[in-house]
């Protein structure tokens, strides 16, 4: 298990911007996460709308470079190598899982069979949409071609513009760009190549299709067990992700399904973040952990995705109730790291350790707090995705988003031109216009989201509604069997 911490240290270091920078330069002044908790104040340096002049200039340079490449075929834009952390053939692994499902079926958890999807389990439970009989309409062929790298005519290659906006989803455009700049310590060229690689990776992994089907296509046992889930926030406002290792067994699901779940989870968590809160608090709960729960392919995949494709998403990782030697191994490794980076990994053996970072009202009662919530998966409702069947309304929403994106690009060109021309007043005025245009992009993207993303657990429980996050919907206990329907 010492290899786990070595891997964590490598991934955190390679993806972190939190290395001392000279005063006045981009990235300078960021505080260690433990210092932030001690002060009770989040450090907003380098995040959206909290940039130094040096950081804003680099952001403008990034956008100038991006817009120069915007209409080039994506495959023609240079990038970092696209890493695949585990040498598995997904198609072969899916076939093996399908064969096992037929030839040697077994129950994994609560009636969920090996390789069974949530949609399949719902059919067994009698949860079927009234109109088409399916919870989610088929992923559109046009969308499928774009995922494969082709345009509407099946021949023209997808451009960086299309792929980039698909990656932005409902984020402010600058939020995603800034993640890569911070991850590469404000080195423009390195950040740009990293960002383009992430965009290409999303095409390869068909992330848009994963978002489209949502948790209905996830492995049923993973969802019903609650291997990982978000609930509440820490003292700085970061959403808390609880990950109980004792619930996970490598044999219970295929690697492609585990990878799909991981991507879906990360994309879902993006919806729970809003500037200036752009990162999460991860609790690795090792209560009752044994060697049977260790899954190296998953660990390697998670760490690589966190470093290369979802950078700057982790505020702090708290290892809870681990074996006594876990912290000893970390003590040997941490002096080799920058102190700010090393502070991201903390250890807690008792509730008192968790209470340093989480208020008692937010900490689960099962872990020494006062919050009575216990995870219980809320299955899809028969007609919760009815808007996804309305292709006409989806096209109208997509057109409104495209118009908002074009307006943002126009404002951004004025901004970068003012910088290049040394027009400080024009630069400031264009920056204000960009913020307003960015807000319109987010609003239009959220409106389209209802037509392109299957509703999920956090919609069903009411935690996520119209882009707003309200943990109070679950603070007083588990979700009801029949939660109030989401407005989304």
Short mmCIF file of N, CA and C in Angstrom, two decimals, residues 253 294 298 308 387:
data_model
loop_
_atom_site.label_atom_id
_atom_site.label_comp_id
_atom_site.label_asym_id
_atom_site.label_seq_id
_atom_site.Cartn_x
_atom_site.Cartn_y
_atom_site.Cartn_z
N UNK A 253 -17.41 -5.47 -10.77
CA UNK A 253 -17.77 -4.77 -11.98
C UNK A 253 -16.59 -4.81 -12.96
N UNK A 294 -8.67 -3.50 -2.34
CA UNK A 294 -7.69 -2.77 -3.14
C UNK A 294 -7.89 -3.06 -4.62
N UNK A 298 -8.21 0.80 -10.73
CA UNK A 298 -9.04 1.95 -10.41
C UNK A 298 -8.20 3.09 -9.84
N UNK A 308 -4.51 14.76 -15.13
CA UNK A 308 -4.42 15.17 -16.53
C UNK A 308 -5.70 15.76 -17.10
N UNK A 387 -37.90 15.81 -21.27
CA UNK A 387 -37.41 16.90 -22.13
C UNK A 387 -36.38 16.41 -23.13
#
